[in-house]
Coordinates of C-alpha atoms and ligand atoms in Angstrom, one line a residue:
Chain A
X1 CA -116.8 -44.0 -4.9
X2 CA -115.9 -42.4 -8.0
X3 CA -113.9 -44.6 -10.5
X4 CA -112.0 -43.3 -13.4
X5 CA -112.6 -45.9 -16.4
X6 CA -109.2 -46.5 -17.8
X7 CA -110.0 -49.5 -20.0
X8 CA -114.0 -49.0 -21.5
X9 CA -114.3 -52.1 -23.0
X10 CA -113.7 -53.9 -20.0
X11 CA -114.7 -51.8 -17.6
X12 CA -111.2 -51.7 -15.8
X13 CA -110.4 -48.5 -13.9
X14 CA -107.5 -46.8 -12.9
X15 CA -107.9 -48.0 -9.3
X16 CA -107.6 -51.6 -10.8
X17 CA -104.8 -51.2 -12.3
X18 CA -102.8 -49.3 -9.7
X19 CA -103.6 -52.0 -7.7
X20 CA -102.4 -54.5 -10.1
X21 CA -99.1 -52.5 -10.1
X22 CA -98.8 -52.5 -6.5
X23 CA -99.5 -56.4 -6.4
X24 CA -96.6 -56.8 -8.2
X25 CA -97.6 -57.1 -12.1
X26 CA -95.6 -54.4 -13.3
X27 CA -95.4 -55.7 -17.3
X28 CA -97.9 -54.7 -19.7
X29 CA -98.4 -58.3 -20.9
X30 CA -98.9 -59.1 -17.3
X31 CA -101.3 -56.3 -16.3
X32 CA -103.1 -57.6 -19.4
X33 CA -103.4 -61.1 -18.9
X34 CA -104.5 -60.0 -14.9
X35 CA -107.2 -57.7 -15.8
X36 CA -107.9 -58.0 -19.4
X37 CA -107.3 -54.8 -20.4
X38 CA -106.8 -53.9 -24.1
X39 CA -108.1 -57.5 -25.1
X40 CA -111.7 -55.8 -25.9
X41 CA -113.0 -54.7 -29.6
X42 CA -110.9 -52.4 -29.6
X43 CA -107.9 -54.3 -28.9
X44 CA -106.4 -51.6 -26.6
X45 CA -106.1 -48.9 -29.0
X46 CA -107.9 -46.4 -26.1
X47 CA -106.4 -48.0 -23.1
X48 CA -103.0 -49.3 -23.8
X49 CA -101.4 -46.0 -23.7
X50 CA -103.1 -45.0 -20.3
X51 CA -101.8 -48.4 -18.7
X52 CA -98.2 -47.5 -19.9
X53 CA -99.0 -43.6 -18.5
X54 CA -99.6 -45.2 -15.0
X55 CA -97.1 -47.8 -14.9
X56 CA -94.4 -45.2 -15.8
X57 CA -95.7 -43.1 -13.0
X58 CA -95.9 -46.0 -10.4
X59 CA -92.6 -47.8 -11.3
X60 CA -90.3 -44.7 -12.3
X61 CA -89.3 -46.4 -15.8
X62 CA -89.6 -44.5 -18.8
X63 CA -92.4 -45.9 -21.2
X64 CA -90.3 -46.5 -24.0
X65 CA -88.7 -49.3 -21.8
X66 CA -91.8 -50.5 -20.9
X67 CA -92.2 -53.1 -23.8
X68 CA -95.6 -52.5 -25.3
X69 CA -97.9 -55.7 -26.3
X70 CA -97.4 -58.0 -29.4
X71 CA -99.6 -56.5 -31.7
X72 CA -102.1 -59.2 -32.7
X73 CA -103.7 -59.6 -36.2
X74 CA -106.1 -59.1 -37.5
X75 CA -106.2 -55.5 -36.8
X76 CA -109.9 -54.1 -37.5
X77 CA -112.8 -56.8 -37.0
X78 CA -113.4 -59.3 -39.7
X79 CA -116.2 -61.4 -40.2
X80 CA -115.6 -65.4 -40.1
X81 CA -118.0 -65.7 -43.3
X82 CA -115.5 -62.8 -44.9
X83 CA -112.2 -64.9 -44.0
X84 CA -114.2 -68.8 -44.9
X85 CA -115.0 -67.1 -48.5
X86 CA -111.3 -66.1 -49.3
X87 CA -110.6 -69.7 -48.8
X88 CA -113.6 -70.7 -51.5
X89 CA -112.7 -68.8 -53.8
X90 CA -108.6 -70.2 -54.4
Chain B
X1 CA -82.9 -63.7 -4.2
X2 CA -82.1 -66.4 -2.1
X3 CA -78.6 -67.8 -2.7
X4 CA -79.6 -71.8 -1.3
X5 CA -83.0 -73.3 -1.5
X6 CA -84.4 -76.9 -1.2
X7 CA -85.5 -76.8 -4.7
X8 CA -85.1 -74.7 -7.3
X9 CA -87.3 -74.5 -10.0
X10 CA -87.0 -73.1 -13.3
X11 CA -90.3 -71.9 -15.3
X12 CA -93.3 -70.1 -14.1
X13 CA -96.0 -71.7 -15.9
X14 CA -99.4 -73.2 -14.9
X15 CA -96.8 -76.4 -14.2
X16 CA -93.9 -74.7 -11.8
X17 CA -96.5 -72.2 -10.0
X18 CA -98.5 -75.3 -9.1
X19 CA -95.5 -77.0 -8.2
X20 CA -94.0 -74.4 -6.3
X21 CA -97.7 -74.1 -4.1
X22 CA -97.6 -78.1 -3.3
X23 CA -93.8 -77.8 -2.2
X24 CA -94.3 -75.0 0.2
X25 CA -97.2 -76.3 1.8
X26 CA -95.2 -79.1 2.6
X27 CA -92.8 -77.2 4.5
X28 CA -89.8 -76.8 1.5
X29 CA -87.8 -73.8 0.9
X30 CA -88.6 -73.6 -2.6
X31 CA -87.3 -70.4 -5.1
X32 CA -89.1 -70.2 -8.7
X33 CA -87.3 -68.7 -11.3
X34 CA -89.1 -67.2 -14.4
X35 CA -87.3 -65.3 -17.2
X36 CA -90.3 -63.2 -18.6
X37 CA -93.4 -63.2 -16.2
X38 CA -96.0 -65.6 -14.9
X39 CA -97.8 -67.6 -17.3
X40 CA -95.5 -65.5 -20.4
X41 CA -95.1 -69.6 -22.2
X42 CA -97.8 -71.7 -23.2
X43 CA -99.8 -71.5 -20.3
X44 CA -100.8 -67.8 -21.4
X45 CA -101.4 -68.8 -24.8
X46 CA -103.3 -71.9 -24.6
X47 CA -106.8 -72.6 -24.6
X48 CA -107.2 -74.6 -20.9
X49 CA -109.4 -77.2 -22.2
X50 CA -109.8 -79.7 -19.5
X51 CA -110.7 -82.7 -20.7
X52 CA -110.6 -86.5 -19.6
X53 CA -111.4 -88.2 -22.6
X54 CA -108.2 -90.0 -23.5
X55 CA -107.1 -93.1 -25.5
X56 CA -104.5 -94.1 -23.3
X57 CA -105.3 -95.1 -19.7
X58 CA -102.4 -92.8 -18.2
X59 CA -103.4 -90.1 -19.4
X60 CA -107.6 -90.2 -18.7
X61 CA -106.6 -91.3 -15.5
X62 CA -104.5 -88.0 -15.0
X63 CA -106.8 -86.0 -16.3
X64 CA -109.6 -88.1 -14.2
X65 CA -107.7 -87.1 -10.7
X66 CA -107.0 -83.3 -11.6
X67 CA -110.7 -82.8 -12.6
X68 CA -111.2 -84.2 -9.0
X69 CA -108.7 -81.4 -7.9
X70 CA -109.8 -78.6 -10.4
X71 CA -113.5 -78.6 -8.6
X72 CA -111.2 -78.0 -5.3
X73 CA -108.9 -75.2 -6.1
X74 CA -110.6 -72.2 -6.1
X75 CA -111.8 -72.5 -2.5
X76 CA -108.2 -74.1 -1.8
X77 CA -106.5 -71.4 -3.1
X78 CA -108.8 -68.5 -2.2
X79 CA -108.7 -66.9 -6.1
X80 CA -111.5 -67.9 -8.5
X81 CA -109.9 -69.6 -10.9
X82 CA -113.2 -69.8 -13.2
X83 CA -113.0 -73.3 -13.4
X84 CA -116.6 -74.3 -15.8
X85 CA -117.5 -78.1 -16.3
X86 CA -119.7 -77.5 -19.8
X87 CA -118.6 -80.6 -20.6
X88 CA -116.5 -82.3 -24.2
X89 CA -117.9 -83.4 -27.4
X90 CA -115.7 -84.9 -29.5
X91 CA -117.2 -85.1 -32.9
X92 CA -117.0 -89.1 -33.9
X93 CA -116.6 -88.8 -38.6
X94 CA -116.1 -92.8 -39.8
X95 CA -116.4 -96.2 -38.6
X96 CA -113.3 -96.3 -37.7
X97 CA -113.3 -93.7 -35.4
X98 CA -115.8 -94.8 -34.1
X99 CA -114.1 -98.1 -33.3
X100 CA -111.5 -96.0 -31.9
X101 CA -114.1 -94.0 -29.8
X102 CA -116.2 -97.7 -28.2
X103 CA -112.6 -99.0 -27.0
X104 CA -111.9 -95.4 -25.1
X105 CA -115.3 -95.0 -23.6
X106 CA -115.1 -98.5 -22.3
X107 CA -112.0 -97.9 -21.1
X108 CA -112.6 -94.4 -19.9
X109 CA -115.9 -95.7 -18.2
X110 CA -113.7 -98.8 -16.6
X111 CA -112.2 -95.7 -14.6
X112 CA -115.5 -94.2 -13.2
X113 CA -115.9 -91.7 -16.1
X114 CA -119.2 -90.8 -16.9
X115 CA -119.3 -91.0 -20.8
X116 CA -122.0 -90.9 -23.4
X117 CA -122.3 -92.4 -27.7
X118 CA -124.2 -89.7 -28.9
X119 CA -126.2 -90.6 -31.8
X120 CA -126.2 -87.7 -34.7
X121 CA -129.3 -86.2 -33.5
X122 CA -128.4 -85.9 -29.9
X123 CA -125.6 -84.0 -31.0
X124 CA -127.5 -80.6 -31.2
X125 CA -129.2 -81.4 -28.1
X126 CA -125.6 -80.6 -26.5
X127 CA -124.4 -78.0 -28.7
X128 CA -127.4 -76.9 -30.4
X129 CA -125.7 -74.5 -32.9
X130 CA -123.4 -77.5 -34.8
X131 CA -125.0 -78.5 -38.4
X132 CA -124.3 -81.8 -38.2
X133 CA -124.5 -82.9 -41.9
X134 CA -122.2 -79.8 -42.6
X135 CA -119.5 -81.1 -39.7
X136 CA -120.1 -84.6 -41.3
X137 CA -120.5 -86.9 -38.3
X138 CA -121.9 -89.9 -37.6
X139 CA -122.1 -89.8 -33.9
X140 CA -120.1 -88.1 -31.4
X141 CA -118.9 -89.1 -27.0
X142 CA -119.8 -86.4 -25.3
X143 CA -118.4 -86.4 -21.3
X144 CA -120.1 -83.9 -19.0
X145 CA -117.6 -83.4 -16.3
X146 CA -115.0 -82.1 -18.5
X147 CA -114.3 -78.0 -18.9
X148 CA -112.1 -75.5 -18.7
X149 CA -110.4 -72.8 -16.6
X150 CA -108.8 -69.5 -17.0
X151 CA -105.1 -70.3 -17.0
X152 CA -103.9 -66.6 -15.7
X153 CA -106.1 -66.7 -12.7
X154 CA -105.1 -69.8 -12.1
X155 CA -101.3 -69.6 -12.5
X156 CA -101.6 -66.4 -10.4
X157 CA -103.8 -67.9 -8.1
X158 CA -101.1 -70.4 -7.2
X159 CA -98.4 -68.3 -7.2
X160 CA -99.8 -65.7 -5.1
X161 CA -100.5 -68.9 -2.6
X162 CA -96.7 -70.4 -3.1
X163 CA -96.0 -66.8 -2.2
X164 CA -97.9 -67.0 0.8
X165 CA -96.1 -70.2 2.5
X166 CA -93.0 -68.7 2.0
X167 CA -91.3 -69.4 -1.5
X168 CA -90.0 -67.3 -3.3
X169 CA -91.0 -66.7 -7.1
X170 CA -88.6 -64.5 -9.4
X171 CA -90.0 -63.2 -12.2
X172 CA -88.0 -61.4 -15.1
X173 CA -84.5 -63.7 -14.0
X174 CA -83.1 -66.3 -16.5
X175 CA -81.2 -69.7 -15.8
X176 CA -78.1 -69.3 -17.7
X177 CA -76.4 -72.5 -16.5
X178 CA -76.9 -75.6 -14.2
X179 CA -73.5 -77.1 -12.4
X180 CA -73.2 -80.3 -11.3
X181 CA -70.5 -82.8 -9.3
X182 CA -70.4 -86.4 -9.6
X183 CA -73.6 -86.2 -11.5
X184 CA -75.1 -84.4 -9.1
X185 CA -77.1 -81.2 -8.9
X186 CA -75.3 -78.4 -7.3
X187 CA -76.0 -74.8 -8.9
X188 CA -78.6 -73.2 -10.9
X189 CA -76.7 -70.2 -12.3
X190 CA -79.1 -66.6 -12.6
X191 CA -78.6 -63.6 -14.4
X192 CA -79.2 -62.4 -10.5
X193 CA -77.0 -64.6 -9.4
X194 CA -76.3 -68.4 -8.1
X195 CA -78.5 -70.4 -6.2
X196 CA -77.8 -73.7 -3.9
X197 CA -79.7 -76.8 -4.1
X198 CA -79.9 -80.2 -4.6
X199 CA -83.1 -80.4 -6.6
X200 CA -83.9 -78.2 -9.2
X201 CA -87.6 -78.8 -11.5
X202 CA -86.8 -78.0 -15.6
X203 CA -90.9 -76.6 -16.1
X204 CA -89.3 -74.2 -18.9
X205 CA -91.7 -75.5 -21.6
X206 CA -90.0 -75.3 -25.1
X207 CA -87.1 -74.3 -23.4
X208 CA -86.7 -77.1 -21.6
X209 CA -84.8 -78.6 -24.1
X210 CA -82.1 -76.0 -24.1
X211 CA -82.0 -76.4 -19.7
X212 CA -81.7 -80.0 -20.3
X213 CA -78.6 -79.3 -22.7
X214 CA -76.6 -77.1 -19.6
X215 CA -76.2 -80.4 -18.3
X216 CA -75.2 -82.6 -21.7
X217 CA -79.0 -84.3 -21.6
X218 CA -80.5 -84.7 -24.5
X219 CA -84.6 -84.7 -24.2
X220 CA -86.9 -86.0 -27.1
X221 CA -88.7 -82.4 -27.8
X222 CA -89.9 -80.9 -30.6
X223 CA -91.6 -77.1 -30.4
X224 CA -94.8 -76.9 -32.8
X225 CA -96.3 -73.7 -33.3
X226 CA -100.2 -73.6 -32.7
X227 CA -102.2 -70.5 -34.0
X228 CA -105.7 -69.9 -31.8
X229 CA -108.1 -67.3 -32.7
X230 CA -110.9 -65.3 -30.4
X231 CA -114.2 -63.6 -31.5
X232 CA -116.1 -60.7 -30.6
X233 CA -118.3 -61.7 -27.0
X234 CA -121.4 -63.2 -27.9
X235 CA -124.6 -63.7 -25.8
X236 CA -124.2 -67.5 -24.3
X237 CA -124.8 -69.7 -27.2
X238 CA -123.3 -73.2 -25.9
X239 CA -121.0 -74.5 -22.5
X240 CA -118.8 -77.8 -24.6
X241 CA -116.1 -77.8 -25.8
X242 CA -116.1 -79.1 -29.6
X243 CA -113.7 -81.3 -30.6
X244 CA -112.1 -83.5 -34.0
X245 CA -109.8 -85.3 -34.0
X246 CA -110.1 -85.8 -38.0
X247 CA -110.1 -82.3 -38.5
X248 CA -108.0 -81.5 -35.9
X249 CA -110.2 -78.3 -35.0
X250 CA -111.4 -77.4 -31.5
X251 CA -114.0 -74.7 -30.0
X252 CA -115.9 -73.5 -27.3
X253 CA -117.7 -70.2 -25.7
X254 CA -115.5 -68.4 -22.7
X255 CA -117.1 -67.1 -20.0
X256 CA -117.0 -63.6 -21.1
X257 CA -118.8 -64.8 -24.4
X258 CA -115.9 -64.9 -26.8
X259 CA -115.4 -67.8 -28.6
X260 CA -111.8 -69.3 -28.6
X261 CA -110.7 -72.0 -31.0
X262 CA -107.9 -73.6 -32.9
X263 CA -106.8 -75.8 -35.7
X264 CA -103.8 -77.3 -37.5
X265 CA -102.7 -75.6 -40.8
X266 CA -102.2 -78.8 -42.8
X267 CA -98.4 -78.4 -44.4
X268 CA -97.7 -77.2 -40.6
X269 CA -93.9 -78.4 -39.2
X270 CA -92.2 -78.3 -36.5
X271 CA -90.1 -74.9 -35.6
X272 CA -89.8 -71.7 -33.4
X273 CA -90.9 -69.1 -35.7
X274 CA -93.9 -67.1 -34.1
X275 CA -95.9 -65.0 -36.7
X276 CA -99.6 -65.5 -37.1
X277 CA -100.3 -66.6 -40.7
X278 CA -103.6 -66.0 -42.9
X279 CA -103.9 -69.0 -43.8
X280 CA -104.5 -70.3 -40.2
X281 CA -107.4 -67.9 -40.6
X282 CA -109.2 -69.1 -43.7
X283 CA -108.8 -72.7 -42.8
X284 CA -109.8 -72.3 -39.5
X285 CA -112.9 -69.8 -40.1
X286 CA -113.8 -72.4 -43.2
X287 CA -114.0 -75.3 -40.7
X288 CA -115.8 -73.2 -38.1
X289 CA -118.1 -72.5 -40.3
X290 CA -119.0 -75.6 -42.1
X291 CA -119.0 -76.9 -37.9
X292 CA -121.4 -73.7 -36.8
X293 CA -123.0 -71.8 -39.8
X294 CA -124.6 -69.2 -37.8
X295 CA -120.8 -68.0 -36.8
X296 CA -120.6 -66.9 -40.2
X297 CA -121.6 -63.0 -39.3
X298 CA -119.7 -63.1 -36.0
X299 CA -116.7 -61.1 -36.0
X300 CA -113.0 -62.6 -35.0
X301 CA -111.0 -60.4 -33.1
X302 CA -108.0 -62.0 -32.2
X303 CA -105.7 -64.5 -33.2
X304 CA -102.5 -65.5 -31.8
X305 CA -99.4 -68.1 -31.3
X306 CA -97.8 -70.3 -28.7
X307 CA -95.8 -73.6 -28.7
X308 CA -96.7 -77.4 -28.3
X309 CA -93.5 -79.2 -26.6
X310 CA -94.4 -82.8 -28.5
X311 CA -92.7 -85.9 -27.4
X312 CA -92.5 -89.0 -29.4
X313 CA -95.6 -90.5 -28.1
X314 CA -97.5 -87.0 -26.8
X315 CA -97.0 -87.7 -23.2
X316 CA -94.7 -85.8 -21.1
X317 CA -91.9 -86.4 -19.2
X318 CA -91.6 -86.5 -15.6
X319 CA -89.5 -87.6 -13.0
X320 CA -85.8 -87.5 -11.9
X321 CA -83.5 -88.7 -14.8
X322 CA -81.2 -91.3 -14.2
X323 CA -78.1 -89.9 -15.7
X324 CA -78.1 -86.4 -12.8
X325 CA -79.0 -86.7 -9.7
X326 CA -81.8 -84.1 -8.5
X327 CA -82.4 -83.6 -11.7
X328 CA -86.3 -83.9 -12.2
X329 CA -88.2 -83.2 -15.4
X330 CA -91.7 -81.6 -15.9
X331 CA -91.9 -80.7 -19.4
X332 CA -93.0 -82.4 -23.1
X333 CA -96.8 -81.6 -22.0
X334 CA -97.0 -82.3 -25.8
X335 CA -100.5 -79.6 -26.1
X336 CA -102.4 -80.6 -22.7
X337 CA -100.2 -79.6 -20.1
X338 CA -102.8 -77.3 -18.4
X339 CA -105.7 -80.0 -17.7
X340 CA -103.2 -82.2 -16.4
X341 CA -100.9 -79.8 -14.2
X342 CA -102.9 -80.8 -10.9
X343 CA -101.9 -84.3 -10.6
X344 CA -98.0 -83.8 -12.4
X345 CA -97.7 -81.7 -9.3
X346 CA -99.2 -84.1 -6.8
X347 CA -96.6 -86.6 -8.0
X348 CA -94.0 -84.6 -8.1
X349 CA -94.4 -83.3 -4.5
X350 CA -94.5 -87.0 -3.9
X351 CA -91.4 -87.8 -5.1
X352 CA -89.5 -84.9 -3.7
X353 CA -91.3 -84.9 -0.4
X354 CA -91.1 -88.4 0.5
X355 CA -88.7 -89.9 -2.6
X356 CA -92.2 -91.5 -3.1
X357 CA -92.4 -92.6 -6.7
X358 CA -95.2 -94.9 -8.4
X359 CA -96.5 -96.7 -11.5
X360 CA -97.9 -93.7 -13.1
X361 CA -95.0 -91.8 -12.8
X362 CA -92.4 -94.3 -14.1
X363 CA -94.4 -94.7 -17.2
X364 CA -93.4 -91.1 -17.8
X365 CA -89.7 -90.8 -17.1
X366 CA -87.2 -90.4 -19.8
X367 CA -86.3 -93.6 -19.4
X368 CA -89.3 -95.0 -21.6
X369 CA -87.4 -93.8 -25.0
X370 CA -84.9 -96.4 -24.3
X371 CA -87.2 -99.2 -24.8
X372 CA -89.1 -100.2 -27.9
X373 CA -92.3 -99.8 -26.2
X374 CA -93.8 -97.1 -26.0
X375 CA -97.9 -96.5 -26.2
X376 CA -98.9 -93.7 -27.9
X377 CA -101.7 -91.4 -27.3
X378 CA -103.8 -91.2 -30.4
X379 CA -106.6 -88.6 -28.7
X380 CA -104.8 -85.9 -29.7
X381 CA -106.2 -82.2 -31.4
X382 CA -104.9 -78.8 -32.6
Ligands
FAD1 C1 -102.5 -72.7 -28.7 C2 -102.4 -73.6 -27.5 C3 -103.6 -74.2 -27.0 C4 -103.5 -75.1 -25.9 N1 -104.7 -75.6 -25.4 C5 -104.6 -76.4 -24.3 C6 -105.8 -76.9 -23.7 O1 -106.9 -76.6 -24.2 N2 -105.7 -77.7 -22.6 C7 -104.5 -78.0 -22.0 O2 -104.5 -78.7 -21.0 N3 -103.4 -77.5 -22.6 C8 -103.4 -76.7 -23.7 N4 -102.2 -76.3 -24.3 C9 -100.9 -76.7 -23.7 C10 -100.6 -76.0 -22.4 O3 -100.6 -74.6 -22.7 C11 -99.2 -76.3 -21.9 O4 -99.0 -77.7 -22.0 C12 -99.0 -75.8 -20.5 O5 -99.4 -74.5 -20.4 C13 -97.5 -76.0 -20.1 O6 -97.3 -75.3 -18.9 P1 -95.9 -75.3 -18.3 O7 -95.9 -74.6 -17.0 O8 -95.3 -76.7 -18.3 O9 -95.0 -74.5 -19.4 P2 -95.0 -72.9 -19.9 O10 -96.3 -72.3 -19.6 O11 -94.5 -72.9 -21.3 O12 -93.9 -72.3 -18.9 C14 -92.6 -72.4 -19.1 C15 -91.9 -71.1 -18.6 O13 -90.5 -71.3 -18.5 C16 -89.9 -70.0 -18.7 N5 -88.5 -70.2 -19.1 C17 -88.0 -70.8 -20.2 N6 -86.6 -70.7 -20.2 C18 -86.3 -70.2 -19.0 C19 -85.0 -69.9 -18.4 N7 -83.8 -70.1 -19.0 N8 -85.0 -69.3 -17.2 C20 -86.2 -69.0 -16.6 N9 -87.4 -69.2 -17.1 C21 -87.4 -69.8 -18.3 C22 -90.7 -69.4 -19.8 O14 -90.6 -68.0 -19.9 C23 -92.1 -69.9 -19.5 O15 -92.9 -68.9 -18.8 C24 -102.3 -75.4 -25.3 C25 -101.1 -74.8 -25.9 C26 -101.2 -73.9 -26.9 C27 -99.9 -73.3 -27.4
FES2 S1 -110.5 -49.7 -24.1 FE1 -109.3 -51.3 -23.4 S2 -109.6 -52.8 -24.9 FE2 -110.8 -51.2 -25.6

């Protein structure tokens, strides 16, 4: 069966998530605590946006009701031995 | 929504969803009611650390029994709940914690637990990417059968099972009031509406502080925040969980190869604000690093923050109160509510089913503030 990849860093497709939907998880926060979606590197950036696309479609409420995900810091990748050595130098 | 139930219960966390499961496989007519969605409160923020090594006998024997239950549950409740048993290893600093440490293994081991004194260079033998000169230990106990689990599978693994045997869960509804009559539950008032009963469950974590109040009850809670951090996935390094108590830090590999950990910023008080903070950051990546050198080029990816309900003495409260009738309390998890939610359940159902209480469970009522004393549980981290 062909699968259409919604989330690539976690391999989640668009399948999974309708299914999700229909299952009842019908929050953002919820589809990603279900399937992990948008908690890859990328921290959702290529996904999150989709999953709001299909949850608008599925549930008939406009996106901007659909309350997007806390943003969670830090917001590009950053080495532990980066953050330890701001503390070393204070 | 159902406008009468058998028992109501307010919070749909790791705590109420396993609650609401043991109650309708008994038979009960049970209606959950959640104001955000499953597992929004601590239980989706927390780091489902299951672990029986305790200083007081309560809670290791808790923890001892829902283990027990834990290696159960998946096949009980149909769901993989990616329950792991990569054991514990509580990092063991001065002499006196190592006192500390000989009088809870014996006591631990007086239970059945298998426990181990791990001399300094067995330590690596467990968790072979600690530096332990650079962690400063002098030993460490080190428990096997302890673990974790993934605490949205298995929230959703009991609800979708409590959904099966008939109750009803109601997510995005709030619990604006509770009425009573001659100290007596009667009403649990919705923004959906009223609902009936007799016995209604405060599981609203934090929050339950603010339920309690509807009914002029004062509870003994105080919200901490805790910050927790997750790194890039890494190939499978180590299965414990790290732990010190000195340092207050804690660590471990998830399944999908992240590494999820937390620690205490020092000058830390109690409060409800929610923002991340740098400084959690820096201290915690120092202390990971001094713990794990090799972490140093390892990227962190997340970081994010949830609440501690904390009770005087870091156990929680359970039971029916004395002051309100069908008034039962399931709250103050005081930071290890999720390793424990098996057997707060069990007792629960016990004393709702069959008005069964028992020793265990009287230790925990609210009752025990009243008396001078109380034990305290001095194994605690993050
Ligand atoms: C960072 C962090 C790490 C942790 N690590 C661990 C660990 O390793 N091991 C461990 O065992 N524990 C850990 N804990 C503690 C654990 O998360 C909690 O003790 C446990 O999840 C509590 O579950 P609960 O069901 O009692 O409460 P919660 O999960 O907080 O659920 C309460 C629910 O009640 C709802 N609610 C509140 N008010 C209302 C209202 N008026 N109407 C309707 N619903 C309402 C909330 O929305 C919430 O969903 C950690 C906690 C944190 C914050
Ligand atoms: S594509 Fe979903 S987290 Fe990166």
């Amino acid at each position: 069966m062909k699968r259409s990849i919604v989330c690539r860093c976690e391999d989640i497709s668009e399948e999974d998530v309708i299914q999700a939907i229909e299952e009842g998880y019908t929050d953002i926060e919820e589809l990603r605590k279900k399937l992990r979606i948008g908690m890859g590197p990328c921290q959702g950036r290529v996904c999150i946006q989709i999953v709001a696309r299909i949850l608008e479609k599925k549930t008939g409420r406009k996106v901007a009701n659909i309350p997007l995900p806390t943003v969670r810091p830090p917001l590009i990748p950053v080495s532990l031995g980066t953050l330890a050595s701001e503390k070393d130098e204070k | 929504m159902k406008s009468k139930a058998d028992v109501v219960i307010i919070g749909g966390g790791v705590n109420g969803c396993s609650l609401a499961y043991k109650l309708a496989k008994k038979g009960l007519d049970v209606v959950l009611v959640e104001k955000k969605y499953l597992s929004s409160g601590a239980t989706g923020a927390c780091g489902a650390g299951i672990r029986q090594q305790w200083s007081t006998r309560e809670n290791a024997l808790l923890a001892i029994k829902s283990v027990k239950m834990f290696e159960q549950l998946s096949h009980e409740l149909g769901q993989d709940i990616e329950f792991r048993q990569g054991g514990y290893l509580i990092a063991v600093h001065d002499k006196k914690e190592m006192d500390q440490a000989e009088k809870n293994v014996t006591m631990q081991r007086s239970l059945g637990l298998k426990v181990d004194i791990l001399k300094p260079e067995e330590i690596t033998d467990v968790v072979p990417i600690l530096d332990v000169q650079g962690m400063k230990a002098i030993g460490a106990t080190f428990c096997p059968t302890d673990g974790h689990a993934n605490p949205f599978r298995t929230t959703f693994a009991y609800a979708d099972a409590a959904r099966s045997l008939g109750a009803e869960i109601n997510t995005h509804t709030m619990v604006l009031n509770l009425k009573t009559s001659k100290k007596a539950i009667r009403t649990v008032v919705t923004d959906k509406g009223p609902i009936q009963t007799d016995v209604v469950v405060n599981a609203a974590g934090i929050d339950s502080k603010a339920i309690a109040e509807m009914v002029h009850l004062k509870l003994p809670l105080i919200p901490f925040r805790k910050e927790i951090m997750a790194t890039e996935r890494l190939q499978s390094l180590f299965e414990a969980m790290v732990i010190s108590f000195k340092d207050g830090i804690y660590f471990s590999q998830q399944k999908e190869g992240q590494i999820v950990g937390g620690i205490p910023i020092p000058e830390e008080k109690g409060g409800y604000k929610t923002m991340p903070t740098f400084r959690f950051l820096e201290h915690m990546a120092h202390t990971l690093t001094r713990y794990a050198p090799v972490l140093k080029h390892v990227n962190l990816l997340r970081h994010w923050t949830g609440f501690y309900d904390v009770t005087p003495d870091a156990r929680p409260i359970l039971g029916e109160v004395k002051e309100i009738k069908g008034f039962l309390q399931c709250n103050g998890f005081s930071g290890h509510g999720f390793m424990i939610s098996p057997m707060v359940s069990e007792l629960l159902t016990n004393l709702i089913v069959d008005g069964k209480t028992s020793e265990m469970l009287e230790n925990l009522t609210l009752d025990r503030f009243k008396g001078n004393n109380i034990e305290k549980e001095l194994s605690v981290v993050g």
